[in-house]
Coordinates of C-alpha atoms and ligand atoms in Angstrom, one line a residue:
M1 CA 58.0 -86.1 -30.2
K2 CA 60.0 -84.2 -32.9
S3 CA 63.3 -85.8 -33.9
I4 CA 66.0 -84.7 -36.4
T5 CA 66.6 -87.7 -38.5
V6 CA 68.9 -88.4 -41.4
R7 CA 66.8 -90.9 -43.4
T8 CA 69.5 -91.6 -46.0
P9 CA 72.6 -89.5 -46.9
N10 CA 71.6 -85.9 -47.7
D11 CA 68.0 -86.4 -46.6
L12 CA 67.5 -84.7 -43.3
V13 CA 64.1 -84.2 -41.9
I14 CA 62.3 -83.1 -38.7
E15 CA 59.9 -86.0 -38.1
E16 CA 57.3 -87.1 -35.6
R17 CA 58.4 -90.2 -33.7
Q18 CA 57.1 -92.2 -30.8
I19 CA 58.6 -91.1 -27.5
P20 CA 61.0 -94.0 -26.6
K21 CA 60.6 -96.0 -23.4
P22 CA 63.7 -96.4 -21.3
K23 CA 64.8 -100.0 -21.2
K24 CA 66.3 -101.8 -18.1
N25 CA 69.1 -99.7 -16.6
E26 CA 68.3 -96.7 -18.9
V27 CA 67.0 -93.2 -18.3
R28 CA 65.1 -91.0 -20.7
I29 CA 66.1 -87.3 -21.1
R30 CA 63.8 -84.5 -22.2
V31 CA 66.5 -82.7 -24.2
V32 CA 66.9 -78.9 -23.7
S33 CA 70.0 -78.2 -25.8
A34 CA 72.4 -79.9 -28.2
G35 CA 75.5 -78.8 -30.1
I36 CA 76.2 -79.3 -33.8
C37 CA 79.5 -81.2 -34.5
G38 CA 81.4 -81.9 -37.7
S39 CA 80.4 -85.5 -37.4
D40 CA 76.7 -84.7 -37.6
I41 CA 77.5 -83.0 -40.9
H42 CA 79.4 -86.1 -42.0
I43 CA 76.5 -88.4 -41.2
W44 CA 74.1 -85.9 -43.0
H45 CA 76.2 -86.2 -46.1
G46 CA 76.9 -89.9 -45.9
H47 CA 80.6 -89.5 -45.0
N48 CA 80.7 -91.3 -41.7
P49 CA 81.7 -94.9 -42.1
F50 CA 80.1 -95.9 -38.8
A51 CA 76.6 -94.4 -39.2
K52 CA 73.6 -96.6 -39.9
Y53 CA 70.5 -95.0 -41.5
P54 CA 67.9 -93.8 -40.7
R55 CA 69.5 -92.1 -37.8
V56 CA 68.5 -89.4 -35.2
I57 CA 71.8 -87.5 -35.0
G58 CA 73.4 -85.5 -32.2
H59 CA 75.8 -86.6 -29.5
E60 CA 76.4 -83.3 -27.6
F61 CA 73.2 -82.8 -25.5
W62 CA 71.7 -82.3 -22.0
G63 CA 68.3 -82.1 -20.5
Y64 CA 66.2 -83.4 -17.6
I65 CA 65.6 -87.0 -16.8
D66 CA 61.8 -87.6 -17.2
A67 CA 61.5 -91.4 -17.0
V68 CA 63.6 -94.3 -15.8
G69 CA 63.7 -97.9 -16.8
E70 CA 63.7 -101.0 -14.6
D71 CA 66.3 -101.1 -11.9
I72 CA 66.9 -97.3 -11.9
D73 CA 65.8 -95.3 -8.9
E74 CA 62.8 -93.1 -9.6
K75 CA 64.4 -90.4 -7.5
R76 CA 66.6 -89.6 -10.6
I77 CA 63.6 -88.2 -12.4
G78 CA 64.1 -84.4 -12.6
E79 CA 67.9 -84.5 -12.5
R80 CA 69.6 -82.1 -14.9
V81 CA 72.0 -84.3 -16.8
V82 CA 74.4 -84.4 -19.7
G83 CA 74.7 -87.5 -21.9
D84 CA 78.0 -89.3 -22.5
P85 CA 77.6 -90.7 -26.1
V86 CA 80.0 -93.6 -25.5
V87 CA 77.9 -96.7 -24.9
S88 CA 80.1 -99.7 -24.0
C89 CA 79.6 -103.3 -23.0
G90 CA 81.7 -103.1 -19.8
S91 CA 83.3 -106.5 -20.2
C92 CA 85.6 -106.7 -23.3
Y93 CA 89.3 -106.1 -23.1
P94 CA 89.3 -102.3 -23.8
C95 CA 86.4 -101.8 -21.3
S96 CA 88.3 -103.9 -18.7
V97 CA 91.3 -101.5 -19.0
G98 CA 89.3 -98.3 -18.7
R99 CA 89.0 -97.7 -22.5
P100 CA 85.2 -98.0 -23.1
N101 CA 85.6 -95.5 -26.0
V102 CA 87.1 -98.3 -28.0
C103 CA 84.8 -101.0 -26.7
A104 CA 84.5 -104.0 -29.0
E105 CA 80.8 -103.4 -29.1
L106 CA 81.0 -99.6 -29.2
Q107 CA 77.7 -97.9 -29.8
V108 CA 77.9 -94.1 -30.1
I109 CA 74.7 -92.2 -29.4
G110 CA 73.8 -90.2 -32.5
V111 CA 76.0 -92.5 -34.7
H112 CA 75.3 -96.2 -34.1
R113 CA 72.1 -95.5 -32.1
D114 CA 69.6 -92.7 -32.0
G115 CA 70.9 -89.4 -30.7
G116 CA 70.1 -86.2 -28.9
F117 CA 68.7 -84.0 -31.7
S118 CA 65.3 -85.0 -30.5
E119 CA 62.9 -83.9 -27.8
Y120 CA 63.6 -87.2 -26.0
V121 CA 66.5 -89.6 -26.0
T122 CA 67.1 -92.8 -24.0
L123 CA 70.5 -93.9 -22.8
P124 CA 72.1 -96.1 -20.2
A125 CA 71.7 -94.5 -16.7
K126 CA 75.5 -94.7 -16.2
N127 CA 75.9 -92.4 -19.3
S128 CA 74.0 -89.6 -17.6
H129 CA 76.0 -87.2 -15.5
V130 CA 74.5 -84.7 -13.2
V131 CA 75.3 -81.1 -14.2
P132 CA 75.7 -78.9 -11.1
A133 CA 73.7 -75.6 -11.0
A134 CA 77.1 -73.7 -11.2
I135 CA 77.3 -74.7 -14.8
N136 CA 74.9 -72.7 -17.0
D137 CA 72.8 -74.0 -19.8
D138 CA 75.1 -73.1 -22.6
D139 CA 78.2 -74.5 -20.9
A140 CA 76.3 -77.7 -20.2
T141 CA 76.0 -78.3 -23.9
M142 CA 79.8 -77.8 -24.3
I143 CA 80.7 -80.6 -21.8
E144 CA 81.0 -83.3 -24.5
P145 CA 83.3 -81.3 -26.9
F146 CA 85.6 -80.7 -23.9
T147 CA 85.7 -84.4 -23.1
I148 CA 87.5 -84.9 -26.5
A149 CA 90.2 -82.4 -25.4
A150 CA 90.3 -84.1 -21.9
N151 CA 90.8 -87.4 -23.5
I152 CA 93.7 -86.5 -25.8
C153 CA 95.3 -84.5 -23.0
S154 CA 95.0 -87.5 -20.7
Q155 CA 97.0 -89.4 -23.2
L156 CA 99.6 -86.7 -23.7
N157 CA 100.1 -85.7 -20.0
P158 CA 100.8 -82.0 -20.6
T159 CA 103.1 -80.3 -18.1
S160 CA 104.3 -76.7 -17.3
H161 CA 107.5 -77.5 -19.3
D162 CA 105.7 -78.1 -22.5
V163 CA 105.8 -76.0 -25.6
A164 CA 102.5 -77.1 -27.3
L165 CA 101.7 -76.9 -31.0
V166 CA 98.0 -77.3 -31.9
Y167 CA 97.1 -77.9 -35.5
G168 CA 93.6 -76.5 -36.3
A169 CA 91.6 -73.8 -34.6
G170 CA 88.2 -75.4 -35.1
P171 CA 86.1 -76.5 -32.1
M172 CA 88.5 -79.4 -31.3
G173 CA 91.7 -77.4 -31.5
L174 CA 90.2 -74.6 -29.4
T175 CA 88.9 -76.9 -26.6
S176 CA 92.4 -78.4 -26.5
V177 CA 94.0 -74.9 -26.4
Q178 CA 91.7 -74.0 -23.4
A179 CA 92.6 -77.2 -21.6
L180 CA 96.3 -76.8 -22.2
R181 CA 96.1 -73.2 -20.9
G182 CA 93.6 -73.3 -18.1
V183 CA 94.0 -76.9 -16.8
Y184 CA 97.5 -77.9 -17.5
G185 CA 99.3 -74.6 -17.6
V186 CA 101.7 -75.4 -20.4
K187 CA 104.6 -73.0 -20.9
E188 CA 103.6 -71.9 -24.4
I189 CA 100.9 -72.6 -26.9
I190 CA 101.3 -72.1 -30.7
V191 CA 98.3 -72.6 -32.9
V192 CA 98.5 -73.1 -36.7
D193 CA 95.5 -72.8 -39.0
R194 CA 94.7 -71.3 -42.4
L195 CA 91.8 -69.1 -41.4
E196 CA 92.7 -65.8 -39.8
E197 CA 89.4 -65.5 -37.9
R198 CA 89.9 -68.9 -36.3
L199 CA 93.4 -68.0 -35.3
Q200 CA 92.0 -64.9 -33.6
M201 CA 89.7 -67.2 -31.7
A202 CA 92.7 -69.3 -30.7
M203 CA 94.3 -66.1 -29.2
E204 CA 91.1 -65.5 -27.2
S205 CA 91.2 -69.0 -26.0
G206 CA 94.7 -68.8 -24.6
A207 CA 97.2 -69.3 -27.5
D208 CA 100.5 -67.4 -27.1
R209 CA 101.3 -67.3 -30.8
I210 CA 99.4 -68.1 -34.0
I211 CA 100.8 -69.0 -37.3
N212 CA 98.8 -68.9 -40.6
N213 CA 100.3 -71.7 -42.7
T214 CA 98.5 -70.9 -45.9
H215 CA 101.6 -69.6 -47.6
L216 CA 104.5 -70.7 -45.5
D217 CA 106.5 -73.8 -44.7
L218 CA 105.6 -74.5 -41.1
A219 CA 108.8 -76.4 -40.3
E220 CA 110.9 -73.5 -41.5
A221 CA 108.8 -70.9 -39.7
L222 CA 109.1 -72.8 -36.4
V223 CA 112.9 -73.2 -36.7
A224 CA 113.2 -69.5 -37.6
R225 CA 111.3 -68.6 -34.4
G226 CA 113.3 -71.1 -32.3
I227 CA 110.2 -73.2 -31.5
Y228 CA 110.7 -76.9 -31.0
P229 CA 107.3 -78.2 -29.8
T230 CA 107.4 -80.8 -27.1
L231 CA 103.7 -81.7 -27.3
I232 CA 101.7 -81.6 -30.6
I233 CA 98.0 -82.1 -31.0
D234 CA 96.6 -82.6 -34.5
A235 CA 93.1 -81.2 -34.4
A236 CA 93.1 -80.4 -38.2
C237 CA 93.6 -84.1 -39.2
H238 CA 94.8 -83.8 -42.7
P239 CA 97.0 -86.9 -43.6
S240 CA 99.9 -84.5 -44.4
I241 CA 100.1 -83.3 -40.8
L242 CA 101.5 -86.3 -39.0
P243 CA 104.7 -86.4 -41.1
E244 CA 105.2 -82.7 -40.6
A245 CA 104.5 -83.0 -36.9
I246 CA 107.2 -85.7 -36.6
K247 CA 109.6 -83.4 -38.4
V248 CA 109.0 -80.3 -36.3
A249 CA 108.8 -82.1 -32.9
S250 CA 111.4 -81.7 -30.3
P251 CA 113.3 -84.9 -29.3
A252 CA 111.3 -86.7 -26.6
A253 CA 108.1 -85.0 -27.8
R254 CA 104.6 -86.5 -27.7
I255 CA 102.2 -86.2 -30.6
G256 CA 98.4 -86.8 -30.3
I257 CA 96.3 -87.5 -33.4
M258 CA 92.5 -87.7 -33.6
G259 CA 91.7 -87.9 -37.3
F260 CA 89.8 -90.6 -39.1
S261 CA 91.1 -90.3 -42.7
S262 CA 91.7 -93.5 -44.5
E263 CA 94.3 -91.9 -46.7
P264 CA 97.8 -93.3 -46.0
C265 CA 100.6 -90.9 -45.0
I266 CA 104.3 -91.5 -45.2
I267 CA 106.3 -91.6 -42.0
S268 CA 109.7 -93.1 -41.4
Q269 CA 111.0 -95.1 -38.5
Q270 CA 114.1 -92.9 -38.4
G271 CA 112.1 -89.7 -38.0
I272 CA 110.3 -91.2 -35.0
T273 CA 113.0 -93.3 -33.3
S274 CA 115.9 -90.9 -33.7
K275 CA 114.0 -88.4 -31.5
E276 CA 112.2 -91.2 -29.5
I277 CA 108.8 -89.5 -30.2
S278 CA 105.7 -91.0 -28.7
I279 CA 102.6 -91.0 -30.9
F280 CA 99.2 -91.3 -29.2
S281 CA 95.7 -91.4 -30.7
S282 CA 92.5 -90.5 -29.1
R283 CA 88.9 -91.4 -29.9
L284 CA 85.8 -89.8 -28.2
N285 CA 86.3 -90.0 -24.5
S286 CA 86.8 -92.6 -21.8
N287 CA 84.8 -91.6 -18.8
R288 CA 86.0 -88.0 -19.0
F289 CA 82.6 -86.3 -18.2
P290 CA 83.3 -86.0 -14.4
L291 CA 86.6 -84.4 -15.1
V292 CA 85.2 -81.8 -17.5
I293 CA 82.4 -81.0 -15.1
E294 CA 85.0 -80.3 -12.5
W295 CA 87.0 -78.1 -14.9
M296 CA 83.8 -76.1 -15.6
Q297 CA 82.9 -75.8 -12.0
E298 CA 86.3 -74.5 -11.2
R299 CA 86.2 -72.1 -14.2
K300 CA 89.4 -73.5 -15.6
I301 CA 87.9 -73.4 -19.1
Q302 CA 85.7 -70.8 -20.8
P303 CA 83.2 -72.6 -23.0
E304 CA 81.3 -69.5 -23.7
K305 CA 84.1 -68.2 -25.9
L306 CA 83.5 -71.0 -28.4
I307 CA 79.7 -70.5 -28.7
T308 CA 78.9 -68.4 -31.8
H309 CA 75.3 -69.2 -32.6
H310 CA 72.0 -70.4 -31.2
F311 CA 69.0 -71.7 -33.2
G312 CA 65.7 -73.4 -32.4
Y313 CA 65.7 -77.0 -33.6
Q314 CA 63.2 -76.0 -36.2
Q315 CA 66.0 -74.2 -38.0
V316 CA 68.4 -77.2 -38.0
V317 CA 69.0 -77.2 -41.7
E318 CA 69.9 -73.5 -41.7
A319 CA 72.1 -74.0 -38.6
M320 CA 73.9 -77.0 -40.0
A321 CA 74.5 -75.3 -43.4
L322 CA 75.9 -72.2 -41.6
F323 CA 78.2 -74.4 -39.4
E324 CA 79.4 -76.2 -42.5
K325 CA 80.0 -73.2 -44.8
E326 CA 80.9 -70.4 -42.5
Q327 CA 84.0 -71.7 -40.7
R328 CA 85.4 -68.2 -40.4
H329 CA 82.5 -67.0 -38.3
C330 CA 81.2 -70.2 -36.7
C331 CA 82.5 -72.3 -33.9
K332 CA 79.9 -74.0 -31.8
V333 CA 76.3 -73.8 -32.9
L334 CA 73.7 -74.8 -30.4
L335 CA 70.1 -76.0 -30.9
T336 CA 67.3 -75.6 -28.4
F337 CA 64.6 -78.2 -28.1
Ligands
NAI1 P1 87.0 -78.1 -38.1 O1 87.0 -78.5 -39.6 O2 86.0 -77.2 -37.6 O3 88.5 -77.5 -37.8 C1 89.6 -78.0 -38.4 C2 90.5 -76.7 -38.6 O4 91.8 -77.1 -39.1 C3 90.0 -75.7 -39.6 O5 89.9 -74.4 -38.9 C4 90.9 -75.7 -40.7 O6 91.1 -74.4 -41.3 C5 92.2 -76.2 -40.1 N1 93.1 -76.9 -41.0 C6 92.8 -77.8 -42.0 N2 93.9 -78.3 -42.6 C7 95.0 -77.6 -42.0 C8 96.4 -77.7 -42.1 N3 97.0 -78.5 -43.0 N4 97.1 -76.9 -41.3 C9 96.6 -76.1 -40.4 N5 95.2 -76.0 -40.2 C10 94.5 -76.8 -41.0 O7 86.9 -79.5 -37.3 P2 86.8 -79.8 -35.7 O8 85.4 -80.0 -35.4 O9 87.6 -78.8 -34.9 O10 87.5 -81.2 -35.7 C11 88.8 -81.4 -36.1 C12 89.1 -82.8 -36.5 O11 89.0 -83.7 -35.3 C13 88.2 -83.4 -37.6 O12 89.0 -84.0 -38.5 C14 87.4 -84.4 -36.8 O13 87.0 -85.5 -37.6 C15 88.3 -84.8 -35.7 N6 87.6 -85.2 -34.5 C16 88.0 -86.3 -33.9 C17 87.5 -86.7 -32.7 C18 88.0 -87.9 -32.0 O14 87.5 -88.2 -30.9 N7 89.1 -88.5 -32.4 C19 86.3 -86.0 -32.1 C20 85.9 -84.9 -32.9 C21 86.5 -84.5 -34.0
MN2 MN1 81.2 -83.8 -31.2

């Protein structure tokens, strides 16, 4: 089979590999499509602290089950499934409280173990979720990115009273905007980014107002417009954002962060406690695939609005370079296998 492998940082190849055999309780998927994510780019360039090399990348993928391991019903062969990249032990403390995404033994497909940029991939059977026929092929590839939004929203509990501020109109900000609009029906959504084209995408995904913060002080701009966000999602993830979010937040607001920077940022107890702000963090997803599949079936979200490019897997280098360099014109880039 052909697999897209990062052998060592900056050395990405399409190589011939042995088709893997599913182990006990695993299934094998013949991959049809996979989405490129920022974290694939980070692994490519050696900037992901969790990645081990060589690594077949890709964690946003779907296809058809074509083989099953011991203890899995052969009737599953032929199922159209999407893979949840979060492989967890099932018995540690976080797993026992429904947080497998931060399992003590966490293995993320495409990061810690081989991923979905490959003609075939194996994974635990419980990580494969049937994709109903009502969800088309492109949308199926978008399920995983929306699980990230589903996870952070589950932490923040958005309601129709919320004025939401979303930092960043990249794929993660935009999936969050669509969820806040279509699923939770928040009162107002403001999106801030530095790229005009991406802000336009935010409008198309359901933002009510957009703010380009390249040349303005966001805190002043919000006050001038009478906006006091009650719910803030940081999907831009620069270390300077959390202090600013605390400053602009309404009393009793919730803030959700999802960044992995190791740079410190300066926040004060007073800033947080005086407004009794709740700060949540969100990593990957904890069993949110069924929820997102439901959202898509009910047409609460519009994944197609985020898909800007398609490539055959043979063009992976071109596709990843475009995704990395053309942020103004790219959102989700999908590969076909
Ligand atoms: P992206 O790089 O495509 O989008 C980030 C956007 O934020 C860009 O449009 C950029 O112009 C904007 N931006 C950067 N600094 C800004 C600032 N100071 N103010 C306003 N806008 C600013 O990235 P993507 O794929 O949307 O992911 C966003 C972040 O989420 C990344 O840092 C990524 O590492 C993180 N992430 C976290 C996950 C988790 O589970 N916790 C999962 C996936 C991504
Ligand atoms: Mn991703």
